């Protein structure tokens, strides 16, 4: 029987509303920064990924405005006429920074994650992925046609068993900092296991670049590991870089293969050349941003210390992602609503983004937050916690 769009979706939409799982898009009326106009109200933003506060850095904006050579639009795909000098130089600068042979730009991290797995892996291969990997990594694995198995979160004994059992070409895939939990994969163990079993290793460094490692070089640097020949790194610019887009880093053969065969690279317009210029400028700041990283980690330590004193349930995270576990989706919405009324924007994260009964408030911290802002957030959280205890 044929159906209309409404008959297919209306009941599902109604069900989501009834379960407190309906999503809205908050409307931002100002630049991305700690104090923002959202839905017409001034709020202190605690759910941005702008970890170093570069998204509204005036010197990046000034560099873009000063360019008289590049247009906004790329006009075509990279393989046609869309590959601008700013894209090319950004790729070289990223490769120098990370100590890899080559980098390749993508319009988004989502597309980079699709491209890597879809292009490298084929039917008969095996992808072994951490259970809590980002949705784009899961979609990329599913799009590849390879066998896809997930190991329990951070359980490298389970991963080793599966590697031991595999005789297929195998790709191990993991987030470095996990986007919903904020905890960190062990790059030493992953790299060791991959080498031991001749598997390829693919790390998504979206939340690590700019934050971890020397000069913000990310998780490999944090663990004093080299990015080796069968390693693939994806980085994104939408987090600590404060711009948008992504890249793949690795060997010359890897990058040439993506240029020749990756459909999410070939069949799409290149990102704006001025975005590439903004990102080149952002890279300069990221390299020099030790003072911002120090401020960021001071904010993280302060928040965790104070939140623990309040008895809030935090996860094992040393990253800017600091979830407060609440369990029930209705409670997460309620806390988020009260915070909103008091002028704080903190995203409630619910099923299906996280497992059922693991609903949480996902607080993210930035070097741009000051201590007073964090203290005032904690004071509302203290009131909510107290009211919750009193109501049993
Ligand atoms: C944000 C994110 C992505 C997607 O990157 P976009 O550039 O926003 O598409 C991929 N992986 C992880 C872990 C992320 O947090």
Tab-separated table of N, CA and C in Angstrom, residues 19-170:
chain	number	residue	atom	x	y	z
A	19	UNK	N	7.096	11.589	24.286
A	19	UNK	CA	8.192	11.003	25.061
A	19	UNK	C	9.256	12.027	25.481
A	20	UNK	N	8.954	13.308	25.287
A	20	UNK	CA	9.935	14.365	25.583
A	20	UNK	C	11.209	14.206	24.759
A	21	UNK	N	11.073	13.707	23.541
A	21	UNK	CA	12.259	13.521	22.702
A	21	UNK	C	12.251	14.437	21.471
A	22	UNK	N	11.263	15.355	21.440
A	22	UNK	CA	11.155	16.215	20.265
A	22	UNK	C	12.267	17.253	20.255
A	23	UNK	N	12.911	17.464	19.092
A	23	UNK	CA	14.032	18.396	19.036
A	23	UNK	C	13.634	19.733	18.418
A	24	UNK	N	14.222	20.796	18.920
A	24	UNK	CA	13.996	22.149	18.410
A	24	UNK	C	15.329	22.731	17.979
A	25	UNK	N	15.273	23.753	17.142
A	25	UNK	CA	16.508	24.440	16.760
A	25	UNK	C	16.535	25.827	17.393
A	26	UNK	N	17.348	26.017	18.428
A	26	UNK	CA	17.452	27.350	19.044
A	26	UNK	C	17.987	28.343	18.017
A	27	UNK	N	17.413	29.546	18.015
A	27	UNK	CA	17.801	30.532	17.006
A	27	UNK	C	18.820	31.515	17.585
A	28	UNK	N	20.022	31.497	17.012
A	28	UNK	CA	21.093	32.382	17.489
A	28	UNK	C	21.022	33.713	16.743
A	29	UNK	N	21.039	34.797	17.498
A	29	UNK	CA	20.994	36.132	16.887
A	29	UNK	C	22.285	36.898	17.128
A	30	UNK	N	23.321	36.189	17.545
A	30	UNK	CA	24.614	36.853	17.720
A	30	UNK	C	25.702	35.857	17.353
A	31	UNK	N	26.934	36.334	17.315
A	31	UNK	CA	28.046	35.443	17.016
A	31	UNK	C	28.172	34.386	18.113
A	32	UNK	N	28.841	33.290	17.775
A	32	UNK	CA	29.113	32.210	18.724
A	32	UNK	C	30.106	32.709	19.769
A	33	UNK	N	29.648	32.832	21.013
A	33	UNK	CA	30.516	33.317	22.095
A	33	UNK	C	29.833	33.000	23.421
A	34	UNK	N	30.506	33.181	24.561
A	34	UNK	CA	29.878	32.782	25.829
A	34	UNK	C	28.543	33.468	26.104
A	35	UNK	N	28.438	34.766	25.804
A	35	UNK	CA	27.142	35.419	26.001
A	35	UNK	C	26.493	35.627	24.642
A	36	UNK	N	25.356	34.971	24.442
A	36	UNK	CA	24.707	34.981	23.129
A	36	UNK	C	23.246	35.347	23.257
A	37	UNK	N	22.710	35.861	22.158
A	37	UNK	CA	21.269	36.038	22.030
A	37	UNK	C	20.719	34.747	21.422
A	38	UNK	N	19.953	33.997	22.210
A	38	UNK	CA	19.340	32.788	21.660
A	38	UNK	C	17.824	32.884	21.860
A	39	UNK	N	17.089	32.659	20.788
A	39	UNK	CA	15.624	32.797	20.804
A	39	UNK	C	15.197	34.150	21.384
A	40	UNK	N	16.004	35.169	21.128
A	40	UNK	CA	15.623	36.514	21.557
A	40	UNK	C	16.041	36.867	22.978
A	41	UNK	N	16.663	35.949	23.710
A	41	UNK	CA	17.071	36.243	25.083
A	41	UNK	C	18.586	36.154	25.244
A	42	UNK	N	19.156	37.000	26.095
A	42	UNK	CA	20.589	36.858	26.370
A	42	UNK	C	20.817	35.619	27.233
A	43	UNK	N	21.757	34.776	26.822
A	43	UNK	CA	22.032	33.575	27.606
A	43	UNK	C	23.537	33.366	27.668
A	44	UNK	N	23.963	32.642	28.694
A	44	UNK	CA	25.354	32.213	28.764
A	44	UNK	C	25.391	30.805	28.177
A	45	UNK	N	26.198	30.660	27.155
A	45	UNK	CA	26.176	29.442	26.350
A	45	UNK	C	27.153	28.411	26.907
A	46	UNK	N	26.613	27.278	27.371
A	46	UNK	CA	27.454	26.183	27.848
A	46	UNK	C	27.267	24.939	26.994
A	47	UNK	N	27.003	25.120	25.700
A	47	UNK	CA	26.946	23.917	24.868
A	47	UNK	C	27.569	24.121	23.502
A	48	UNK	N	28.498	25.032	23.415
A	48	UNK	CA	29.181	25.198	22.140
A	48	UNK	C	30.467	24.374	22.143
A	49	UNK	N	30.967	24.050	20.962
A	49	UNK	CA	32.238	23.314	20.845
A	49	UNK	C	33.397	24.259	20.520
A	50	UNK	N	33.157	25.532	20.735
A	50	UNK	CA	34.151	26.559	20.410
A	50	UNK	C	35.132	26.658	21.584
A	51	UNK	N	35.946	25.597	21.753
A	51	UNK	CA	36.699	25.405	22.999
A	51	UNK	C	37.729	26.482	23.291
A	52	UNK	N	38.238	27.126	22.239
A	52	UNK	CA	39.260	28.153	22.472
A	52	UNK	C	38.697	29.567	22.274
A	53	UNK	N	37.415	29.648	21.959
A	53	UNK	CA	36.816	30.962	21.743
A	53	UNK	C	37.241	31.614	20.430
A	54	UNK	N	37.611	30.800	19.441
A	54	UNK	CA	38.091	31.374	18.170
A	54	UNK	C	36.958	31.700	17.187
A	55	UNK	N	35.747	31.191	17.444
A	55	UNK	CA	34.666	31.362	16.455
A	55	UNK	C	34.353	32.834	16.192
A	56	UNK	N	34.572	33.676	17.202
A	56	UNK	CA	34.305	35.090	16.950
A	56	UNK	C	35.575	35.928	17.139
A	57	UNK	N	36.727	35.291	16.935
A	57	UNK	CA	38.012	35.996	17.060
A	57	UNK	C	38.113	37.104	15.997
A	58	UNK	N	38.211	38.355	16.427
A	58	UNK	CA	38.199	39.473	15.460
A	58	UNK	C	39.332	39.400	14.433
A	59	UNK	N	40.486	38.863	14.837
A	59	UNK	CA	41.609	38.858	13.896
A	59	UNK	C	41.396	37.843	12.769
A	60	UNK	N	40.605	36.820	13.036
A	60	UNK	CA	40.271	35.872	11.960
A	60	UNK	C	39.299	36.536	10.998
A	61	UNK	N	38.316	37.193	11.547
A	61	UNK	CA	37.340	37.904	10.714
A	61	UNK	C	38.050	38.973	9.880
A	62	UNK	N	38.984	39.680	10.518
A	62	UNK	CA	39.705	40.742	9.806
A	62	UNK	C	40.508	40.172	8.635
A	63	UNK	N	41.135	38.997	8.839
A	63	UNK	CA	41.917	38.387	7.768
A	63	UNK	C	41.024	38.045	6.571
A	64	UNK	N	39.833	37.568	6.859
A	64	UNK	CA	38.897	37.220	5.783
A	64	UNK	C	38.443	38.490	5.056
A	65	UNK	N	38.104	39.508	5.821
A	65	UNK	CA	37.611	40.748	5.214
A	65	UNK	C	38.695	41.433	4.383
A	66	UNK	N	39.959	41.223	4.750
A	66	UNK	CA	41.049	41.914	4.057
A	66	UNK	C	41.407	41.254	2.721
A	67	UNK	N	40.927	40.036	2.485
A	67	UNK	CA	41.321	39.328	1.261
A	67	UNK	C	40.547	39.881	0.069
A	68	UNK	N	41.289	40.261	-0.956
A	68	UNK	CA	40.606	40.807	-2.137
A	68	UNK	C	40.703	39.851	-3.324
A	69	UNK	N	41.325	38.696	-3.124
A	69	UNK	CA	41.530	37.792	-4.263
A	69	UNK	C	40.498	36.673	-4.336
A	70	UNK	N	40.058	36.171	-3.199
A	70	UNK	CA	39.165	35.009	-3.216
A	70	UNK	C	37.716	35.457	-3.125
A	71	UNK	N	36.840	34.789	-3.891
A	71	UNK	CA	35.405	35.029	-3.746
A	71	UNK	C	34.865	34.158	-2.632
A	72	UNK	N	33.614	34.394	-2.264
A	72	UNK	CA	33.026	33.552	-1.217
A	72	UNK	C	32.809	32.133	-1.730
A	73	UNK	N	32.261	32.038	-2.946
A	73	UNK	CA	31.897	30.720	-3.453
A	73	UNK	C	33.056	30.059	-4.178
A	74	UNK	N	33.200	28.729	-3.999
A	74	UNK	CA	34.246	28.001	-4.717
A	74	UNK	C	33.832	27.757	-6.171
A	75	UNK	N	32.544	27.717	-6.418
A	75	UNK	CA	32.054	27.643	-7.798
A	75	UNK	C	32.033	26.267	-8.417
A	76	UNK	N	32.800	25.340	-7.885
A	76	UNK	CA	32.861	24.004	-8.482
A	76	UNK	C	33.533	23.050	-7.491
A	77	UNK	N	33.542	21.783	-7.856
A	77	UNK	CA	34.225	20.777	-7.037
A	77	UNK	C	35.746	20.964	-7.127
A	78	UNK	N	36.473	20.342	-6.192
A	78	UNK	CA	37.944	20.446	-6.185
A	78	UNK	C	38.561	19.958	-7.493
A	79	UNK	N	37.989	18.919	-8.094
A	79	UNK	CA	38.596	18.360	-9.299
A	79	UNK	C	38.229	19.151	-10.546
A	80	UNK	N	37.374	20.156	-10.410
A	80	UNK	CA	36.975	20.953	-11.566
A	80	UNK	C	37.743	22.283	-11.495
A	81	UNK	N	37.115	23.351	-10.912
A	81	UNK	CA	37.914	24.576	-10.731
A	81	UNK	C	37.781	25.131	-9.319
A	82	UNK	N	37.245	24.299	-8.399
A	82	UNK	CA	36.955	24.807	-7.051
A	82	UNK	C	38.138	24.792	-6.082
A	83	UNK	N	39.267	24.189	-6.493
A	83	UNK	CA	40.395	24.022	-5.570
A	83	UNK	C	41.251	25.285	-5.541
A	84	UNK	N	40.955	26.177	-4.614
A	84	UNK	CA	41.607	27.480	-4.529
A	84	UNK	C	42.950	27.374	-3.796
A	85	UNK	N	43.811	28.338	-4.057
A	85	UNK	CA	45.111	28.388	-3.380
A	85	UNK	C	44.970	28.301	-1.859
A	86	UNK	N	43.931	28.957	-1.301
A	86	UNK	CA	43.763	28.894	0.166
A	86	UNK	C	43.507	27.456	0.634
A	87	UNK	N	42.756	26.678	-0.145
A	87	UNK	CA	42.558	25.257	0.209
A	87	UNK	C	43.903	24.533	0.192
A	88	UNK	N	44.648	24.791	-0.896
A	88	UNK	CA	45.906	24.083	-1.105
A	88	UNK	C	46.911	24.394	0.013
A	89	UNK	N	47.030	25.674	0.345
A	89	UNK	CA	47.977	26.073	1.387
A	89	UNK	C	47.541	25.539	2.750
A	90	UNK	N	46.238	25.570	3.000
A	90	UNK	CA	45.743	25.032	4.277
A	90	UNK	C	46.117	23.553	4.410
A	91	UNK	N	45.966	22.789	3.328
A	91	UNK	CA	46.335	21.368	3.385
A	91	UNK	C	47.822	21.200	3.720
A	92	UNK	N	48.665	21.993	3.089
A	92	UNK	CA	50.110	21.910	3.364
A	92	UNK	C	50.426	22.304	4.806
A	93	UNK	N	49.786	23.370	5.264
A	93	UNK	CA	50.064	23.855	6.623
A	93	UNK	C	49.613	22.833	7.671
A	94	UNK	N	48.481	22.190	7.416
A	94	UNK	CA	48.000	21.153	8.342
A	94	UNK	C	48.970	19.965	8.361
A	95	UNK	N	49.442	19.571	7.181
A	95	UNK	CA	50.356	18.422	7.097
A	95	UNK	C	51.664	18.719	7.838
A	96	UNK	N	52.184	19.939	7.672
A	96	UNK	CA	53.396	20.346	8.407
A	96	UNK	C	53.177	20.277	9.908
A	97	UNK	N	52.067	20.830	10.313
A	97	UNK	CA	51.731	20.912	11.748
A	97	UNK	C	51.665	19.519	12.369
A	98	UNK	N	51.023	18.590	11.659
A	98	UNK	CA	50.789	17.259	12.228
A	98	UNK	C	51.923	16.278	11.945
A	99	UNK	N	52.823	16.653	11.047
A	99	UNK	CA	53.905	15.739	10.707
A	99	UNK	C	53.438	14.545	9.892
A	100	UNK	N	52.525	14.767	8.959
A	100	UNK	CA	52.080	13.700	8.046
A	100	UNK	C	52.459	14.088	6.620
A	101	UNK	N	52.380	13.124	5.712
A	101	UNK	CA	52.738	13.438	4.327
A	101	UNK	C	51.745	14.411	3.690
A	102	UNK	N	50.457	14.131	3.887
A	102	UNK	CA	49.450	14.935	3.181
A	102	UNK	C	48.188	15.106	4.029
A	103	UNK	N	47.432	16.149	3.677
A	103	UNK	CA	46.083	16.322	4.215
A	103	UNK	C	45.147	16.624	3.061
A	104	UNK	N	43.870	16.322	3.246
A	104	UNK	CA	42.866	16.584	2.222
A	104	UNK	C	41.637	17.190	2.883
A	105	UNK	N	41.185	18.320	2.345
A	105	UNK	CA	40.043	19.012	2.945
A	105	UNK	C	38.711	18.390	2.536
A	106	UNK	N	37.776	18.409	3.446
A	106	UNK	CA	36.384	18.033	3.187
A	106	UNK	C	35.487	19.151	3.700
A	107	UNK	N	34.254	19.197	3.150
A	107	UNK	CA	33.348	20.273	3.565
A	107	UNK	C	32.870	20.097	4.993
A	108	UNK	N	32.732	18.841	5.438
A	108	UNK	CA	32.314	18.592	6.825
A	108	UNK	C	32.998	17.324	7.331
A	109	UNK	N	33.028	17.194	8.640
A	109	UNK	CA	33.551	15.982	9.261
A	109	UNK	C	32.689	14.775	8.921
A	110	UNK	N	31.413	15.022	8.835
A	110	UNK	CA	30.496	13.936	8.477
A	110	UNK	C	30.900	13.332	7.128
A	111	UNK	N	31.176	14.193	6.179
A	111	UNK	CA	31.551	13.703	4.844
A	111	UNK	C	32.918	13.027	4.853
A	112	UNK	N	33.845	13.568	5.630
A	112	UNK	CA	35.179	12.953	5.719
A	112	UNK	C	35.059	11.533	6.282
A	113	UNK	N	34.223	11.376	7.309
A	113	UNK	CA	34.066	10.053	7.917
A	113	UNK	C	33.377	9.068	6.984
A	114	UNK	N	32.423	9.568	6.196
A	114	UNK	CA	31.818	8.719	5.162
A	114	UNK	C	32.876	8.312	4.150
A	115	UNK	N	33.622	9.314	3.676
A	115	UNK	CA	34.569	9.099	2.582
A	115	UNK	C	35.643	8.086	2.948
A	116	UNK	N	36.220	8.227	4.141
A	116	UNK	CA	37.330	7.346	4.524
A	116	UNK	C	36.874	5.892	4.500
A	117	UNK	N	35.757	5.620	5.148
A	117	UNK	CA	35.362	4.217	5.291
A	117	UNK	C	34.795	3.671	3.983
A	118	UNK	N	33.987	4.501	3.298
A	118	UNK	CA	33.399	4.063	2.031
A	118	UNK	C	34.479	3.772	0.984
A	119	UNK	N	35.531	4.573	1.001
A	119	UNK	CA	36.562	4.429	-0.020
A	119	UNK	C	37.573	3.339	0.324
A	120	UNK	N	38.004	3.306	1.594
A	120	UNK	CA	39.074	2.361	1.946
A	120	UNK	C	38.581	0.932	2.097
A	121	UNK	N	37.344	0.792	2.561
A	121	UNK	CA	36.881	-0.545	2.920
A	121	UNK	C	35.920	-1.078	1.878
A	122	UNK	N	35.970	-2.373	1.689
A	122	UNK	CA	35.053	-2.964	0.728
A	122	UNK	C	34.481	-4.253	1.268
A	123	UNK	N	33.573	-4.823	0.513
A	123	UNK	CA	32.931	-6.075	0.895
A	123	UNK	C	34.008	-7.124	1.201
A	124	UNK	N	33.829	-7.833	2.289
A	124	UNK	CA	34.825	-8.833	2.667
A	124	UNK	C	35.801	-8.329	3.714
A	125	UNK	N	35.894	-6.989	3.885
A	125	UNK	CA	36.741	-6.401	4.931
A	125	UNK	C	35.966	-6.345	6.251
A	126	UNK	N	36.690	-5.928	7.289
A	126	UNK	CA	36.056	-5.842	8.617
A	126	UNK	C	36.352	-4.479	9.244
A	127	UNK	N	35.307	-3.847	9.785
A	127	UNK	CA	35.478	-2.617	10.564
A	127	UNK	C	35.168	-2.930	12.020
A	128	UNK	N	36.118	-2.643	12.906
A	128	UNK	CA	35.912	-2.825	14.349
A	128	UNK	C	35.834	-1.436	14.984
A	129	UNK	N	34.685	-1.137	15.585
A	129	UNK	CA	34.430	0.227	16.042
A	129	UNK	C	34.047	0.261	17.509
A	130	UNK	N	34.489	1.304	18.211
A	130	UNK	CA	34.055	1.513	19.598
A	130	UNK	C	32.537	1.733	19.603
A	131	UNK	N	31.888	1.154	20.587
A	131	UNK	CA	30.423	1.219	20.708
A	131	UNK	C	29.915	2.658	20.765
A	132	UNK	N	30.703	3.596	21.297
A	132	UNK	CA	30.208	4.968	21.469
A	132	UNK	C	30.735	5.932	20.402
A	133	UNK	N	31.212	5.402	19.290
A	133	UNK	CA	31.694	6.287	18.224
A	133	UNK	C	30.602	7.239	17.735
A	134	UNK	N	31.058	8.374	17.213
A	134	UNK	CA	30.164	9.393	16.668
A	134	UNK	C	29.293	8.828	15.544
A	135	UNK	N	28.080	9.357	15.440
A	135	UNK	CA	27.107	8.860	14.455
A	135	UNK	C	27.682	8.859	13.035
A	136	UNK	N	28.504	9.838	12.710
A	136	UNK	CA	29.045	9.901	11.344
A	136	UNK	C	30.010	8.740	11.074
A	137	UNK	N	30.675	8.251	12.121
A	137	UNK	CA	31.555	7.090	11.949
A	137	UNK	C	30.727	5.827	11.733
A	138	UNK	N	29.614	5.747	12.431
A	138	UNK	CA	28.735	4.582	12.271
A	138	UNK	C	28.160	4.581	10.852
A	139	UNK	N	27.688	5.751	10.406
A	139	UNK	CA	27.100	5.830	9.060
A	139	UNK	C	28.147	5.502	7.999
A	140	UNK	N	29.370	5.957	8.207
A	140	UNK	CA	30.445	5.662	7.258
A	140	UNK	C	30.720	4.169	7.177
A	141	UNK	N	30.724	3.517	8.344
A	141	UNK	CA	30.966	2.068	8.370
A	141	UNK	C	29.848	1.345	7.631
A	142	UNK	N	28.605	1.761	7.891
A	142	UNK	CA	27.469	1.089	7.249
A	142	UNK	C	27.486	1.297	5.741
A	143	UNK	N	27.972	2.473	5.305
A	143	UNK	CA	27.996	2.778	3.872
A	143	UNK	C	29.119	2.031	3.140
A	144	UNK	N	30.029	1.424	3.891
A	144	UNK	CA	31.214	0.856	3.245
A	144	UNK	C	30.995	-0.529	2.648
A	145	UNK	N	29.986	-1.237	3.151
A	145	UNK	CA	29.772	-2.605	2.673
A	145	UNK	C	30.641	-3.630	3.389
A	146	UNK	N	31.561	-3.171	4.246
A	146	UNK	CA	32.401	-4.108	5.006
A	146	UNK	C	31.594	-4.703	6.165
A	147	UNK	N	32.061	-5.823	6.721
A	147	UNK	CA	31.453	-6.332	7.951
A	147	UNK	C	31.735	-5.313	9.045
A	148	UNK	N	30.767	-5.123	9.926
A	148	UNK	CA	30.855	-4.044	10.910
A	148	UNK	C	30.551	-4.611	12.280
A	149	UNK	N	31.566	-4.577	13.155
A	149	UNK	CA	31.336	-5.065	14.524
A	149	UNK	C	31.775	-3.997	15.512
A	150	UNK	N	30.994	-3.877	16.586
A	150	UNK	CA	31.323	-2.865	17.591
A	150	UNK	C	31.809	-3.545	18.872
A	151	UNK	N	32.915	-3.033	19.418
A	151	UNK	CA	33.392	-3.564	20.697
A	151	UNK	C	32.910	-2.661	21.829
A	152	UNK	N	32.755	-3.227	23.059
A	152	UNK	CA	32.288	-2.413	24.183
A	152	UNK	C	33.217	-1.205	24.378
A	153	UNK	N	32.642	-0.102	24.812
A	153	UNK	CA	33.344	1.173	24.926
A	153	UNK	C	34.679	1.035	25.666
A	154	UNK	N	35.764	1.398	24.980
A	154	UNK	CA	37.131	1.417	25.530
A	154	UNK	C	37.625	0.036	25.986
A	155	UNK	N	36.962	-1.028	25.563
A	155	UNK	CA	37.350	-2.366	26.009
A	155	UNK	C	38.358	-2.966	25.019
A	156	UNK	N	39.638	-2.706	25.277
A	156	UNK	CA	40.668	-3.100	24.321
A	156	UNK	C	41.015	-4.591	24.418
A	157	UNK	N	40.585	-5.228	25.506
A	157	UNK	CA	40.725	-6.684	25.575
A	157	UNK	C	39.768	-7.319	24.573
A	158	UNK	N	38.554	-6.804	24.548
A	158	UNK	CA	37.558	-7.308	23.581
A	158	UNK	C	38.022	-7.009	22.155
A	159	UNK	N	38.583	-5.823	21.966
A	159	UNK	CA	39.075	-5.465	20.625
A	159	UNK	C	40.195	-6.422	20.206
A	160	UNK	N	41.126	-6.699	21.134
A	160	UNK	CA	42.254	-7.590	20.820
A	160	UNK	C	41.743	-8.974	20.411
A	161	UNK	N	40.728	-9.459	21.120
A	161	UNK	CA	40.152	-10.772	20.779
A	161	UNK	C	39.619	-10.781	19.349
A	162	UNK	N	38.921	-9.714	19.001
A	162	UNK	CA	38.347	-9.667	17.653
A	162	UNK	C	39.421	-9.524	16.578
A	163	UNK	N	40.460	-8.768	16.904
A	163	UNK	CA	41.563	-8.621	15.941
A	163	UNK	C	42.252	-9.962	15.744
A	164	UNK	N	42.445	-10.658	16.849
A	164	UNK	CA	43.078	-11.972	16.819
A	164	UNK	C	42.311	-12.931	15.909
A	165	UNK	N	40.984	-12.830	15.986
A	165	UNK	CA	40.132	-13.775	15.246
A	165	UNK	C	39.986	-13.410	13.772
A	166	UNK	N	40.387	-12.175	13.407
A	166	UNK	CA	40.094	-11.707	12.048
A	166	UNK	C	41.201	-12.055	11.059
A	167	UNK	N	40.801	-12.591	9.915
A	167	UNK	CA	41.776	-12.807	8.836
A	167	UNK	C	41.507	-11.879	7.669
A	168	UNK	N	40.543	-10.962	7.880
A	168	UNK	CA	40.195	-10.009	6.830
A	168	UNK	C	41.059	-8.760	6.962
A	169	UNK	N	41.095	-7.944	5.910
A	169	UNK	CA	41.654	-6.598	6.033
A	169	UNK	C	40.768	-5.850	7.024
A	170	UNK	N	41.396	-5.313	8.081
A	170	UNK	CA	40.598	-4.794	9.197
A	170	UNK	C	40.947	-3.335	9.498
